[in-house]
Amino acid sequence: MVVSVQTTMNKALLLMLFMVFYNGASSNGLGVGATITTARPDVVNIGAIFTFDSVIGKIAKVAIALAVEDVNSDPQILNGTKLTLKMQNTKSSDFLGIIEALQFMENDTVAIIGPQFSATAHVISHIADELKVPLLSFAATDPTLSPTQFPFLVRTTRSDLFQMTAVADLVGYYEWRDVIAIYVNDDFGRNAIAALGDKLYEKRCKISYKVPLNPKATKDEITKALVSVSSMESRILILHIYTSWGLQVLTEARNLMMMASGYVWIATDWFSTIIDTDPSLPFVSTDDIQGVLTLKMYTPESELKKKFKSRWSNLTSARRVNGSSFGLNTYGLYAYDSVRHLAVALDSFFARGGNISFSTDSNLNELRGGKLNLDALNMFNGGSQLLQSILEVNTTGLTGPIKFNPDGNLINPAFEVINVIGTGTRTIGYWSNSSGLSLDPPEKPQRKLQSNGSSIGIQRLYSVIWPGQTTQKPRGWVFPDNGRKLRIGVPNRVSCREFVGVKGTEFTGYCIEVFQAALNELPYGVPYKFVPFGDGKKNPDNNELLHMIQIGEFDGVVGDITITTSRTKMVDFTQPYIESGLVVVAPIRKLNSSAWAFLRPFTPMMWGVTGIFFLVVGTVVWILERRTNEDFRGPPRNQFVTIIWFSFSTLFFSQKEKTDSTLGRFVLIIWLFVVLIINSSYTASLTSILTVEQLSSPIKGIESLATGNDPIGFPNGSYVGKYLTDELNIHSSRLVPLNLPEEFEKALKDGPSAGGVAAVVHERAYMELFLSVRCGYSIVGQEFTKMGWGFAFPRDSPLATDMSTAVLKLSEKGDLQKIRDKWLMKSACSAQGAKQSVDRLPLKSFWGLFLLSGIACFLALLLHVIRLVHQFYRYSDSCCESPQSRRLRSFVSFANKREQEVNSRPKRRRTEKASTKIVHESV
């Protein structure tokens, strides 16, 4: 009986312990129906979602199976725990991918390898985030799949952000500006091309045309899209599509003659994936893919990779004989590494005390009992801990180092740049995120140096065989609608036909000839025809002419078109082919001869300072010489005359007085140098005044014109009037619009008093032509703007860049100047000169010389005073009996003595002392 009671009590105690444990488990969030594993399990369920029959999927299927087999056969990875893999075929359907992912969540799956497509990953990632099941995608490259938005999606391959950076670097390396993007119209394509656009913008390039294709595009849709591309200007085509029908695009492009010379095809890594999967393709479709550039995710060579390739070759040889191609592509390597990556993370997860446990999601409680059976979905309780272990993995696999950076991307992204040549492919270089394009693999970013210190290779990429079997880099663009000639607008001017002349179908003039010469410098032909703009009765408005480019009426404009800030917002200009800043033209008159013309070279201030310095230098030399030089002594009246005579005689280097002292000679030599410069400048200026500068105008330039009240003429319809009012604040009431050169001449001749103008403001090129046959007028003052004329083309036109280069070549060869001399050089008034105002020499031009002379005088006087004081003390000691009497002696009286007298007194005093001493000794 006692034993029976004890047994009952033990059972009750065990029941209570079980209840406590059960309640504790429930309170920890496991919930009813939770599956609990407290130790390292024997089996872990993982899943895989991808399309089995795709180019990537059929390789990934074998690679994933091999990876699971290798993990289970290696006891050191999971310490006896086995992976149980279940693979689901999505059949390229996003819907099936979602359903299959939900099925995995019902079967206690701790992680899923996949999905393959980016669009599927966007949807499944939400499920994974809710149920805490990590996704390891080896093929979803959409750059917008960020860990911030989808924390449980781990990308175990390279993001397309890096691939598009490599494409942008290729475009920038070959100096192309516009590209056309052909892409699949889904998350995979749209987001990658958006990233490409951002990277091209950093290179000052752009996508000029986008061609989105249906994810299941038909042959007719592809052909229609390519036809629209063929009419575009750009010939740089970026192809970012699926492997399932990518080759069909290239085939249709060949049928449309779009694989010929001049085209550039840059395919993303889908193309290299096809080539690696089916190496026989280049031999079958050589003509379709010849010259194509493609990228391939770079995986460094290693002993582990070599062994796996050999094993793969042996494994798939039987299948290849049966007709199926099983070449190992890069995505297969990443799929294999994804499984091993997960296995290493699981081992770390278990080592940290993690356990496999699942519970129902409380957010699905309201959906219990439905026909969809959503309440059967289980949440992985250790999902966050496993995710952390996955992100912290640091190991090495077939693809190289496996480690994530803080952004959730694998470290050291790199790509090979491959060129399809003949019947094979050739790697022409590499791209890495750290060094950009390079000839060396990323693990050797630094080029080796030769013994002389120079780099072995200057080019960053090897040469390319482009479509059409050419090695010359394609220009990258053509004229749209090749059958149509470019319509080049030409202003039908009434005046100044030397610049642009239109007579029927004949177009002549300086601007026309420069344009034609520049076209001859281009390495290609440009079909064009000139189209006159204007009625021929008045000069057309250049802004209206440029507007015709904006609306597509003209493909370019040739003429006297000034490049201004506002106009550069409308069109693109070439380099200026002629400078034409604004100048002021006014009537001029000959200067009358005058008896006082000799005073005109110097300003009054210059004359005054020069005269003062003559007197100062003469006085300084007198002070320095009067004690030793008899020429500077005598009565005060004679000494004053000597100072005046000596000072001004130095102007002609005819001074008769000699200088004996060293300080006097020092001052004189500096002053004679100053006099030489002043004399030479005076002579040159006076000669210019009396021989060349014979013309004068009351207007000295734009400053004096702007501050006055006289009317100002300007060309009607040009930007000059707006510039004068906006920039120089000249009231519009003072501006008089003029049309023809004859009107300019009449208005200037009449002057302000007779209803004319005081001056005309116009561009230098026009005014030089105007003045070449009108000698009564001239340019006054300086040119106050720096502008030029250029040829105009539509915005972002590559022809504008090439024409700029051609203009620079014409300038370097001297042809530009020859054309200008032919049309614009006139000799009727060429002797008048361009600047007609007389410039007088001011004091500021010589202040340095005067400063030098002043310093020399000051130093000489200072040294003379010091020497004089020293001599005074010696003299006082030698000639005075008592100190008191020596210090009372007048210093002025001493300074007036001759040098010989001062020097002889101490000698006599010493002789007298010696005689006195001898007499005393004798006594």
PDB file of N, CA, C and O in Angstrom, residues 877-908:
ATOM      1  N   ASP A 877      88.757 116.517 -29.800  1.00  0.00           N
ATOM      2  CA  ASP A 877      89.725 115.953 -28.853  1.00  0.00           C
ATOM      3  C   ASP A 877      91.133 116.444 -29.130  1.00  0.00           C
ATOM      4  O   ASP A 877      91.951 116.609 -28.222  1.00  0.00           O
ATOM      5  N   SER A 878      91.420 116.666 -30.372  1.00  0.00           N
ATOM      6  CA  SER A 878      92.800 116.991 -30.734  1.00  0.00           C
ATOM      7  C   SER A 878      93.128 118.473 -30.622  1.00  0.00           C
ATOM      8  O   SER A 878      94.272 118.859 -30.466  1.00  0.00           O
ATOM      9  N   CYS A 879      92.115 119.323 -30.717  1.00  0.00           N
ATOM     10  CA  CYS A 879      92.407 120.753 -30.805  1.00  0.00           C
ATOM     11  C   CYS A 879      91.961 121.554 -29.601  1.00  0.00           C
ATOM     12  O   CYS A 879      92.185 122.752 -29.529  1.00  0.00           O
ATOM     13  N   CYS A 880      91.298 120.993 -28.643  1.00  0.00           N
ATOM     14  CA  CYS A 880      90.771 121.733 -27.502  1.00  0.00           C
ATOM     15  C   CYS A 880      91.473 121.299 -26.232  1.00  0.00           C
ATOM     16  O   CYS A 880      91.840 120.114 -26.092  1.00  0.00           O
ATOM     17  N   GLU A 881      91.642 122.227 -25.303  1.00  0.00           N
ATOM     18  CA  GLU A 881      92.379 121.957 -24.080  1.00  0.00           C
ATOM     19  C   GLU A 881      91.512 121.317 -23.020  1.00  0.00           C
ATOM     20  O   GLU A 881      91.993 120.605 -22.162  1.00  0.00           O
ATOM     21  N   SER A 882      90.294 121.637 -22.977  1.00  0.00           N
ATOM     22  CA  SER A 882      89.414 121.095 -21.932  1.00  0.00           C
ATOM     23  C   SER A 882      88.208 120.436 -22.566  1.00  0.00           C
ATOM     24  O   SER A 882      87.761 120.848 -23.639  1.00  0.00           O
ATOM     25  N   PRO A 883      87.666 119.410 -21.994  1.00  0.00           N
ATOM     26  CA  PRO A 883      86.466 118.752 -22.553  1.00  0.00           C
ATOM     27  C   PRO A 883      85.311 119.687 -22.686  1.00  0.00           C
ATOM     28  O   PRO A 883      84.551 119.616 -23.636  1.00  0.00           O
ATOM     29  N   GLN A 884      85.193 120.609 -21.716  1.00  0.00           N
ATOM     30  CA  GLN A 884      84.049 121.521 -21.757  1.00  0.00           C
ATOM     31  C   GLN A 884      84.127 122.430 -22.976  1.00  0.00           C
ATOM     32  O   GLN A 884      83.128 122.652 -23.673  1.00  0.00           O
ATOM     33  N   SER A 885      85.241 122.904 -23.262  1.00  0.00           N
ATOM     34  CA  SER A 885      85.390 123.801 -24.419  1.00  0.00           C
ATOM     35  C   SER A 885      85.225 123.053 -25.732  1.00  0.00           C
ATOM     36  O   SER A 885      84.730 123.608 -26.713  1.00  0.00           O
ATOM     37  N   ARG A 886      85.657 121.729 -25.782  1.00  0.00           N
ATOM     38  CA  ARG A 886      85.499 120.938 -27.012  1.00  0.00           C
ATOM     39  C   ARG A 886      84.033 120.709 -27.332  1.00  0.00           C
ATOM     40  O   ARG A 886      83.631 120.689 -28.482  1.00  0.00           O
ATOM     41  N   ARG A 887      83.204 120.477 -26.334  1.00  0.00           N
ATOM     42  CA  ARG A 887      81.792 120.200 -26.583  1.00  0.00           C
ATOM     43  C   ARG A 887      81.008 121.468 -26.894  1.00  0.00           C
ATOM     44  O   ARG A 887      79.890 121.385 -27.415  1.00  0.00           O
ATOM     45  N   LEU A 888      81.552 122.636 -26.602  1.00  0.00           N
ATOM     46  CA  LEU A 888      80.849 123.865 -26.910  1.00  0.00           C
ATOM     47  C   LEU A 888      81.143 124.372 -28.309  1.00  0.00           C
ATOM     48  O   LEU A 888      80.563 125.352 -28.759  1.00  0.00           O
ATOM     49  N   ARG A 889      82.108 123.756 -28.940  1.00  0.00           N
ATOM     50  CA  ARG A 889      82.463 124.204 -30.289  1.00  0.00           C
ATOM     51  C   ARG A 889      81.289 123.971 -31.235  1.00  0.00           C
ATOM     52  O   ARG A 889      80.640 122.942 -31.180  1.00  0.00           O
ATOM     53  N   SER A 890      81.073 124.858 -32.109  1.00  0.00           N
ATOM     54  CA  SER A 890      79.911 124.796 -33.018  1.00  0.00           C
ATOM     55  C   SER A 890      80.105 123.695 -34.060  1.00  0.00           C
ATOM     56  O   SER A 890      81.140 123.654 -34.748  1.00  0.00           O
ATOM     57  N   PHE A 891      79.123 122.801 -34.120  1.00  0.00           N
ATOM     58  CA  PHE A 891      79.171 121.722 -35.117  1.00  0.00           C
ATOM     59  C   PHE A 891      78.977 122.259 -36.538  1.00  0.00           C
ATOM     60  O   PHE A 891      79.568 121.766 -37.496  1.00  0.00           O
ATOM     61  N   VAL A 892      78.154 123.292 -36.658  1.00  0.00           N
ATOM     62  CA  VAL A 892      77.921 123.884 -37.979  1.00  0.00           C
ATOM     63  C   VAL A 892      79.193 124.487 -38.528  1.00  0.00           C
ATOM     64  O   VAL A 892      79.518 124.357 -39.725  1.00  0.00           O
ATOM     65  N   SER A 893      79.945 125.129 -37.647  1.00  0.00           N
ATOM     66  CA  SER A 893      81.218 125.723 -38.083  1.00  0.00           C
ATOM     67  C   SER A 893      82.185 124.638 -38.505  1.00  0.00           C
ATOM     68  O   SER A 893      82.928 124.793 -39.492  1.00  0.00           O
ATOM     69  N   PHE A 894      82.158 123.515 -37.810  1.00  0.00           N
ATOM     70  CA  PHE A 894      83.032 122.405 -38.183  1.00  0.00           C
ATOM     71  C   PHE A 894      82.654 121.826 -39.540  1.00  0.00           C
ATOM     72  O   PHE A 894      83.510 121.519 -40.367  1.00  0.00           O
ATOM     73  N   ALA A 895      81.333 121.649 -39.746  1.00  0.00           N
ATOM     74  CA  ALA A 895      80.878 121.058 -41.006  1.00  0.00           C
ATOM     75  C   ALA A 895      81.207 121.929 -42.205  1.00  0.00           C
ATOM     76  O   ALA A 895      81.290 121.443 -43.340  1.00  0.00           O
ATOM     77  N   ASN A 896      81.411 123.214 -41.990  1.00  0.00           N
ATOM     78  CA  ASN A 896      81.707 124.133 -43.090  1.00  0.00           C
ATOM     79  C   ASN A 896      83.179 124.162 -43.455  1.00  0.00           C
ATOM     80  O   ASN A 896      83.553 124.773 -44.443  1.00  0.00           O
ATOM     81  N   LYS A 897      84.027 123.506 -42.640  1.00  0.00           N
ATOM     82  CA  LYS A 897      85.458 123.499 -42.925  1.00  0.00           C
ATOM     83  C   LYS A 897      85.780 122.524 -44.044  1.00  0.00           C
ATOM     84  O   LYS A 897      85.060 121.568 -44.284  1.00  0.00           O
ATOM     85  N   ARG A 898      86.931 122.794 -44.690  1.00  0.00           N
ATOM     86  CA  ARG A 898      87.417 121.894 -45.721  1.00  0.00           C
ATOM     87  C   ARG A 898      87.939 120.610 -45.093  1.00  0.00           C
ATOM     88  O   ARG A 898      88.383 120.600 -43.941  1.00  0.00           O
ATOM     89  N   GLU A 899      87.947 119.562 -45.860  1.00  0.00           N
ATOM     90  CA  GLU A 899      88.422 118.273 -45.372  1.00  0.00           C
ATOM     91  C   GLU A 899      89.909 118.332 -45.051  1.00  0.00           C
ATOM     92  O   GLU A 899      90.375 117.750 -44.066  1.00  0.00           O
ATOM     93  N   GLN A 900      90.694 119.065 -45.881  1.00  0.00           N
ATOM     94  CA  GLN A 900      92.142 119.146 -45.653  1.00  0.00           C
ATOM     95  C   GLN A 900      92.447 119.872 -44.343  1.00  0.00           C
ATOM     96  O   GLN A 900      93.352 119.494 -43.590  1.00  0.00           O
ATOM     97  N   GLU A 901      91.666 120.915 -44.074  1.00  0.00           N
ATOM     98  CA  GLU A 901      91.885 121.673 -42.838  1.00  0.00           C
ATOM     99  C   GLU A 901      91.598 120.833 -41.614  1.00  0.00           C
ATOM    100  O   GLU A 901      92.312 120.871 -40.614  1.00  0.00           O
ATOM    101  N   VAL A 902      90.553 120.079 -41.676  1.00  0.00           N
ATOM    102  CA  VAL A 902      90.192 119.230 -40.540  1.00  0.00           C
ATOM    103  C   VAL A 902      91.252 118.164 -40.302  1.00  0.00           C
ATOM    104  O   VAL A 902      91.616 117.853 -39.166  1.00  0.00           O
ATOM    105  N   ASN A 903      91.757 117.576 -41.397  1.00  0.00           N
ATOM    106  CA  ASN A 903      92.739 116.498 -41.260  1.00  0.00           C
ATOM    107  C   ASN A 903      94.108 117.026 -40.834  1.00  0.00           C
ATOM    108  O   ASN A 903      94.880 116.334 -40.170  1.00  0.00           O
ATOM    109  N   SER A 904      94.486 118.289 -41.195  1.00  0.00           N
ATOM    110  CA  SER A 904      95.820 118.827 -40.876  1.00  0.00           C
ATOM    111  C   SER A 904      95.933 119.297 -39.432  1.00  0.00           C
ATOM    112  O   SER A 904      97.000 119.278 -38.830  1.00  0.00           O
ATOM    113  N   ARG A 905      94.864 119.705 -38.758  1.00  0.00           N
ATOM    114  CA  ARG A 905      94.896 120.228 -37.395  1.00  0.00           C
ATOM    115  C   ARG A 905      95.348 119.178 -36.390  1.00  0.00           C
ATOM    116  O   ARG A 905      96.219 119.433 -35.561  1.00  0.00           O
ATOM    117  N   PRO A 906      94.838 117.943 -36.435  1.00  0.00           N
ATOM    118  CA  PRO A 906      95.341 116.926 -35.493  1.00  0.00           C
ATOM    119  C   PRO A 906      96.820 116.627 -35.702  1.00  0.00           C
ATOM    120  O   PRO A 906      97.546 116.355 -34.743  1.00  0.00           O
ATOM    121  N   LYS A 907      97.295 116.694 -36.955  1.00  0.00           N
ATOM    122  CA  LYS A 907      98.721 116.421 -37.194  1.00  0.00           C
ATOM    123  C   LYS A 907      99.602 117.486 -36.537  1.00  0.00           C
ATOM    124  O   LYS A 907     100.628 117.181 -35.924  1.00  0.00           O
ATOM    125  N   ARG A 908      99.192 118.779 -36.703  1.00  0.00           N
ATOM    126  CA  ARG A 908      99.980 119.849 -36.081  1.00  0.00           C
ATOM    127  C   ARG A 908      99.968 119.700 -34.561  1.00  0.00           C
ATOM    128  O   ARG A 908     100.957 119.940 -33.874  1.00  0.00           O
TER     129      ARG A 908
END
